[in-house]
Amino acid sequence: MIKLLKGNCMDVLKGLEPNCADLVLIDPPYSSGGLFAGDRKQDTRTKYTSCEFNGAARFPNFSGDNMDQRSFTRFMGLISAKLRAITKVGGAIAAFIDWRNLPAMTDAIQMGGWVWRGIVVWNKGASRNIPGRFRNDCEYIVWGTNGRKEVDWNAAKGKQAMPGLYRINSVGTKSRHHQTEKPVELLKALCRICPERGTVVDCFMGSGSTGVACVEEGRDFIGIELNDEYYETAVRRIQEANDKTLEDF
Ligand SMILES: C[S@@+](CC[C@H](N)C(=O)[O-])C[C@H]1O[C@@H](n2cnc3c(N)ncnc32)[C@H](O)[C@@H]1O
């Protein structure tokens, strides 16, 4: 089952059934991109792309990225509460964020009532070389569960925990569909925490990378996106992935 919805997730999430999600896998606007208020208020093209460097400036700006840290924490707290209301008990949340708003995100998911379980590290390869400083070449996935997540130790015999660190290069400039696209390979690895044939919800779907990952991993998917152009891209990409999976099958 694939359901793609266009609109503001604050409103659209109200229409989803309780218990419809096994995993919430989201990549929200980080409201980041600078150390000073003036930097944060720039549009996403200025903050996250550079014509010479990655060419992703060709994509439209997206909204929701100009909040200060308090507003971001409140926004994500409200959204994560709505997301928990549609997630099964024992289901999980995994939310992307960069170093600047990492503390805000860990607060926000707890404000939404999730049990915070940890932080997964994504080493994305590229970063600016500033001698004398540590590299900022990682982003983070804050994860938690809706209450207890039971472990069936008998069924789990011989199985391993999922890695807490992924080294996967960010999507190359020419093959991108979104200014801040996440690699499908990474999303495929993350969505394996969802039971097979379970349902993944991404309410900041962008160009639909999570949906493509779910199709390829055999998970159902519900995606929400505000921006018309990115929504159309997501529909096309997920449809293509679905057609290809059926062909291969
Ligand atoms: C960081 S991007 C997601 C990129 C996606 N992971 C990909 O690989 O293409 C965040 C997306 O959330 C969308 N967005 C922002 N605020 C939203 C809202 N209130 N409801 C739904 N979508 C929203 C933006 O338009 C943007 O495309």
Short mmCIF file of C-alpha atoms and ligand atoms in Angstrom, two decimals:
data_model
loop_
_atom_site.label_atom_id
_atom_site.label_comp_id
_atom_site.label_asym_id
_atom_site.label_seq_id
_atom_site.Cartn_x
_atom_site.Cartn_y
_atom_site.Cartn_z
CA MET A 1 0.00 0.00 0.00
CA ILE A 2 1.34 3.43 -0.94
CA LYS A 3 -0.52 6.62 0.01
CA LEU A 4 0.88 10.02 -1.06
CA LEU A 5 -0.77 13.14 0.32
CA LYS A 6 -0.18 16.79 -0.49
CA GLY A 7 -0.48 19.49 2.19
CA ASN A 8 0.72 20.76 5.54
CA CYS A 9 1.40 17.74 7.76
CA MET A 10 0.05 19.68 10.77
CA ASP A 11 -3.38 19.33 9.12
CA VAL A 12 -2.98 16.16 7.05
CA LEU A 13 -1.82 13.99 9.96
CA LYS A 14 -5.20 14.57 11.66
CA GLY A 15 -6.83 12.49 8.90
CA LEU A 16 -4.67 9.40 9.43
CA GLU A 17 -5.94 6.42 11.46
CA PRO A 18 -4.51 5.66 14.91
CA ASN A 19 -2.12 2.66 14.81
CA CYS A 20 -1.49 2.99 11.06
CA ALA A 21 2.29 3.40 11.44
CA ASP A 22 5.00 0.96 12.52
CA LEU A 23 7.81 3.44 11.83
CA VAL A 24 7.95 7.21 11.45
CA LEU A 25 11.01 8.06 9.34
CA ILE A 26 11.30 11.83 8.84
CA ASP A 27 13.73 14.34 7.41
CA PRO A 28 12.21 17.69 8.44
CA PRO A 29 13.54 21.14 7.51
CA TYR A 30 16.44 21.50 9.98
CA SER A 31 15.93 25.25 10.54
CA SER A 32 19.65 25.33 10.70
CA GLY A 33 22.31 26.44 8.26
CA GLY A 34 24.15 29.09 10.23
CA LEU A 35 25.40 30.25 13.57
CA PHE A 36 23.54 33.54 13.61
CA ALA A 37 19.87 34.50 13.30
CA GLY A 38 20.62 36.29 10.01
CA ASP A 39 22.06 33.09 8.52
CA ARG A 40 19.06 31.04 9.58
CA LYS A 41 16.66 33.43 7.88
CA GLN A 42 18.22 32.92 4.43
CA ASP A 43 16.31 30.82 1.91
CA THR A 44 17.22 27.14 1.63
CA ARG A 45 18.99 27.66 -1.71
CA THR A 46 21.41 30.11 -0.07
CA LYS A 47 21.84 27.97 3.04
CA TYR A 48 22.22 24.49 1.64
CA THR A 49 23.37 24.71 -1.96
CA SER A 50 26.11 26.29 -3.95
CA CYS A 51 26.02 26.54 -7.73
CA GLU A 52 29.69 25.66 -8.10
CA PHE A 53 29.72 22.99 -5.44
CA ASN A 54 26.63 20.86 -5.93
CA GLY A 55 24.31 22.39 -8.47
CA ALA A 56 21.28 21.61 -6.28
CA ALA A 57 20.41 25.31 -6.49
CA ARG A 58 18.29 24.35 -9.51
CA PHE A 59 15.55 23.03 -7.17
CA PRO A 60 12.85 25.12 -5.49
CA ASN A 61 13.30 26.51 -1.99
CA PHE A 62 11.28 24.77 0.70
CA SER A 63 9.53 26.27 3.70
CA GLY A 64 9.72 25.57 7.43
CA ASP A 65 13.44 26.22 7.60
CA ASN A 66 13.58 29.63 9.29
CA MET A 67 12.58 28.84 12.86
CA ASP A 68 14.73 29.82 15.80
CA GLN A 69 15.66 27.00 18.16
CA ARG A 70 12.69 27.46 20.50
CA SER A 71 10.15 27.61 17.68
CA PHE A 72 11.76 24.57 16.04
CA THR A 73 11.59 22.60 19.30
CA ARG A 74 7.93 23.50 19.76
CA PHE A 75 7.06 22.73 16.12
CA MET A 76 8.79 19.36 16.20
CA GLY A 77 7.30 18.61 19.63
CA LEU A 78 3.78 19.16 18.26
CA ILE A 79 4.43 17.17 15.08
CA SER A 80 6.05 14.31 16.94
CA ALA A 81 3.05 14.12 19.30
CA LYS A 82 0.73 13.87 16.28
CA LEU A 83 2.99 11.22 14.78
CA ARG A 84 2.98 9.19 18.00
CA ALA A 85 -0.81 9.27 18.01
CA ILE A 86 -0.86 7.33 14.71
CA THR A 87 1.95 4.89 15.66
CA LYS A 88 1.45 1.44 17.17
CA VAL A 89 2.71 0.85 20.69
CA GLY A 90 6.30 -0.38 20.33
CA GLY A 91 6.62 1.37 16.94
CA ALA A 92 9.60 3.64 16.30
CA ILE A 93 10.50 7.16 15.23
CA ALA A 94 13.74 8.07 13.42
CA ALA A 95 14.30 11.77 12.69
CA PHE A 96 17.19 13.29 10.73
CA ILE A 97 18.93 16.41 12.07
CA ASP A 98 22.33 18.13 11.88
CA TRP A 99 24.61 19.05 14.79
CA ARG A 100 23.09 22.51 15.32
CA ASN A 101 19.58 21.37 16.18
CA LEU A 102 20.45 17.94 17.59
CA PRO A 103 19.64 18.99 21.20
CA ALA A 104 16.37 20.56 20.03
CA MET A 105 15.36 17.34 18.24
CA THR A 106 16.13 15.09 21.21
CA ASP A 107 13.98 17.41 23.38
CA ALA A 108 11.20 17.55 20.77
CA ILE A 109 10.63 13.83 20.41
CA GLN A 110 10.46 13.49 24.19
CA MET A 111 7.97 16.38 24.30
CA GLY A 112 5.91 14.34 21.83
CA GLY A 113 5.82 11.47 24.34
CA TRP A 114 8.32 9.17 22.61
CA VAL A 115 10.89 7.21 24.62
CA TRP A 116 14.23 8.51 23.36
CA ARG A 117 16.46 5.52 22.57
CA GLY A 118 19.59 6.94 21.01
CA ILE A 119 21.35 8.65 18.11
CA VAL A 120 22.45 6.99 14.90
CA VAL A 121 25.34 8.63 13.03
CA TRP A 122 25.36 9.16 9.28
CA ASN A 123 28.84 9.93 7.94
CA LYS A 124 28.02 11.58 4.61
CA GLY A 125 31.55 11.89 3.25
CA ALA A 126 31.75 15.44 1.96
CA SER A 127 32.43 18.40 4.24
CA ARG A 128 34.29 21.72 4.17
CA ASN A 129 37.98 21.49 4.91
CA ILE A 130 38.72 24.05 7.61
CA PRO A 131 42.21 23.38 9.01
CA GLY A 132 42.43 23.39 12.80
CA ARG A 133 38.78 22.35 13.23
CA PHE A 134 36.92 19.05 13.51
CA ARG A 135 35.11 18.09 10.32
CA ASN A 136 31.31 18.46 10.23
CA ASP A 137 30.89 15.46 7.96
CA CYS A 138 28.10 13.73 9.90
CA GLU A 139 24.38 14.13 10.32
CA TYR A 140 22.30 12.35 12.95
CA ILE A 141 19.17 10.27 13.25
CA VAL A 142 17.46 10.65 16.62
CA TRP A 143 15.43 7.57 17.36
CA GLY A 144 12.85 6.52 19.90
CA THR A 145 9.88 4.25 20.49
CA ASN A 146 6.23 4.63 21.35
CA GLY A 147 6.42 3.07 24.80
CA ARG A 148 8.13 -0.26 25.30
CA LYS A 149 9.61 -2.07 22.33
CA GLU A 150 9.52 -5.72 23.31
CA VAL A 151 12.33 -8.01 22.19
CA ASP A 152 11.45 -11.63 21.43
CA TRP A 153 14.84 -13.14 22.30
CA ASN A 154 13.88 -16.56 20.89
CA ALA A 155 12.84 -15.14 17.51
CA ALA A 156 15.90 -12.88 17.56
CA LYS A 157 18.32 -15.79 18.01
CA GLY A 158 21.29 -15.40 15.65
CA LYS A 159 20.20 -11.91 14.59
CA GLN A 160 22.31 -8.80 15.16
CA ALA A 161 21.39 -5.29 16.28
CA MET A 162 21.30 -2.75 13.46
CA PRO A 163 24.43 -0.60 13.05
CA GLY A 164 24.62 2.71 14.88
CA LEU A 165 26.89 4.24 12.22
CA TYR A 166 26.45 4.42 8.44
CA ARG A 167 29.13 5.61 6.01
CA ILE A 168 27.23 6.47 2.84
CA ASN A 169 28.11 9.38 0.56
CA SER A 170 25.50 12.12 0.15
CA VAL A 171 23.67 12.11 -3.19
CA GLY A 172 25.79 13.51 -6.04
CA THR A 173 24.82 16.89 -7.38
CA LYS A 174 23.79 15.75 -10.85
CA SER A 175 21.54 12.92 -9.69
CA ARG A 176 19.69 14.91 -7.01
CA HIS A 177 15.92 15.51 -7.02
CA HIS A 178 15.86 17.82 -3.96
CA GLN A 179 18.14 20.43 -2.38
CA THR A 180 18.67 18.31 0.74
CA GLU A 181 18.00 14.81 -0.58
CA LYS A 182 18.95 11.78 1.53
CA PRO A 183 20.47 8.64 -0.06
CA VAL A 184 17.99 5.82 -0.75
CA GLU A 185 20.62 3.31 0.38
CA LEU A 186 20.70 4.91 3.85
CA LEU A 187 16.91 5.11 4.07
CA LYS A 188 16.64 1.44 3.08
CA ALA A 189 18.94 0.50 5.94
CA LEU A 190 16.96 2.63 8.43
CA CYS A 191 13.53 1.39 7.36
CA ARG A 192 14.55 -2.20 8.19
CA ILE A 193 13.71 -1.40 11.82
CA CYS A 194 10.09 -1.53 10.60
CA PRO A 195 8.72 -5.10 10.51
CA GLU A 196 8.42 -6.65 7.03
CA ARG A 197 5.16 -5.55 5.36
CA GLY A 198 4.77 -2.91 8.08
CA THR A 199 3.98 0.75 7.34
CA VAL A 200 6.42 3.66 7.30
CA VAL A 201 5.19 7.29 7.55
CA ASP A 202 7.25 10.26 6.29
CA CYS A 203 5.41 13.57 6.73
CA PHE A 204 8.27 15.65 5.21
CA MET A 205 8.58 13.51 2.12
CA GLY A 206 10.42 15.97 -0.19
CA SER A 207 11.29 14.19 -3.43
CA GLY A 208 10.10 10.83 -2.05
CA SER A 209 13.42 9.11 -1.25
CA THR A 210 11.91 7.35 1.81
CA GLY A 211 9.03 6.10 -0.35
CA VAL A 212 11.47 4.67 -2.92
CA ALA A 213 13.38 2.95 -0.09
CA CYS A 214 10.15 1.45 1.30
CA VAL A 215 9.09 0.11 -2.11
CA GLU A 216 12.50 -1.52 -2.54
CA GLU A 217 12.41 -2.96 1.00
CA GLY A 218 8.82 -4.24 0.84
CA ARG A 219 7.34 -1.81 3.36
CA ASP A 220 4.04 0.06 2.97
CA PHE A 221 4.41 3.83 2.82
CA ILE A 222 2.43 6.96 3.68
CA GLY A 223 4.07 10.21 2.56
CA ILE A 224 3.07 13.87 3.01
CA GLU A 225 4.66 16.87 1.24
CA LEU A 226 3.76 20.57 1.24
CA ASN A 227 5.57 21.80 -1.87
CA ASP A 228 3.76 21.12 -5.18
CA GLU A 229 6.87 20.53 -7.25
CA TYR A 230 8.54 18.18 -4.76
CA TYR A 231 5.23 16.33 -4.32
CA GLU A 232 5.05 15.71 -8.10
CA THR A 233 8.68 14.51 -8.10
CA ALA A 234 7.90 12.13 -5.22
CA VAL A 235 4.86 10.68 -7.00
CA ARG A 236 6.93 10.08 -10.14
CA ARG A 237 9.93 8.53 -8.35
CA ILE A 238 7.84 6.23 -6.15
CA GLN A 239 5.70 5.17 -9.12
CA GLU A 240 8.85 4.35 -11.11
CA ALA A 241 10.31 2.37 -8.20
CA ASN A 242 7.05 0.48 -7.82
CA ASP A 243 6.86 -0.34 -11.57
CA LYS A 244 10.46 -1.55 -11.51
CA THR A 245 9.89 -3.74 -8.44
CA LEU A 246 6.83 -5.33 -10.10
CA GLU A 247 8.84 -5.91 -13.29
CA ASP A 248 11.68 -7.53 -11.34
CA PHE A 249 9.17 -9.62 -9.44
C1 LIG B 1 14.60 18.13 4.19
S1 LIG B 1 13.34 18.05 3.03
C2 LIG B 1 13.09 16.30 2.79
C3 LIG B 1 13.95 15.74 1.70
C4 LIG B 1 13.70 14.25 1.45
N1 LIG B 1 14.22 13.44 2.53
C5 LIG B 1 14.32 13.81 0.14
O1 LIG B 1 15.25 12.97 0.14
O2 LIG B 1 13.89 14.31 -0.90
C6 LIG B 1 11.95 18.55 3.95
C7 LIG B 1 10.68 18.68 3.14
O3 LIG B 1 9.59 18.96 4.03
C8 LIG B 1 8.66 19.79 3.36
N2 LIG B 1 7.85 20.47 4.38
C9 LIG B 1 8.20 21.55 5.13
N3 LIG B 1 7.23 21.87 6.00
C10 LIG B 1 6.23 20.96 5.79
C11 LIG B 1 4.95 20.75 6.39
N4 LIG B 1 4.51 21.56 7.38
N5 LIG B 1 4.19 19.73 5.93
C12 LIG B 1 4.63 18.91 4.94
N6 LIG B 1 5.84 19.06 4.34
C13 LIG B 1 6.63 20.06 4.76
C14 LIG B 1 9.52 20.72 2.51
O4 LIG B 1 8.79 21.21 1.40
C15 LIG B 1 10.68 19.79 2.11
O5 LIG B 1 10.52 19.28 0.82
#
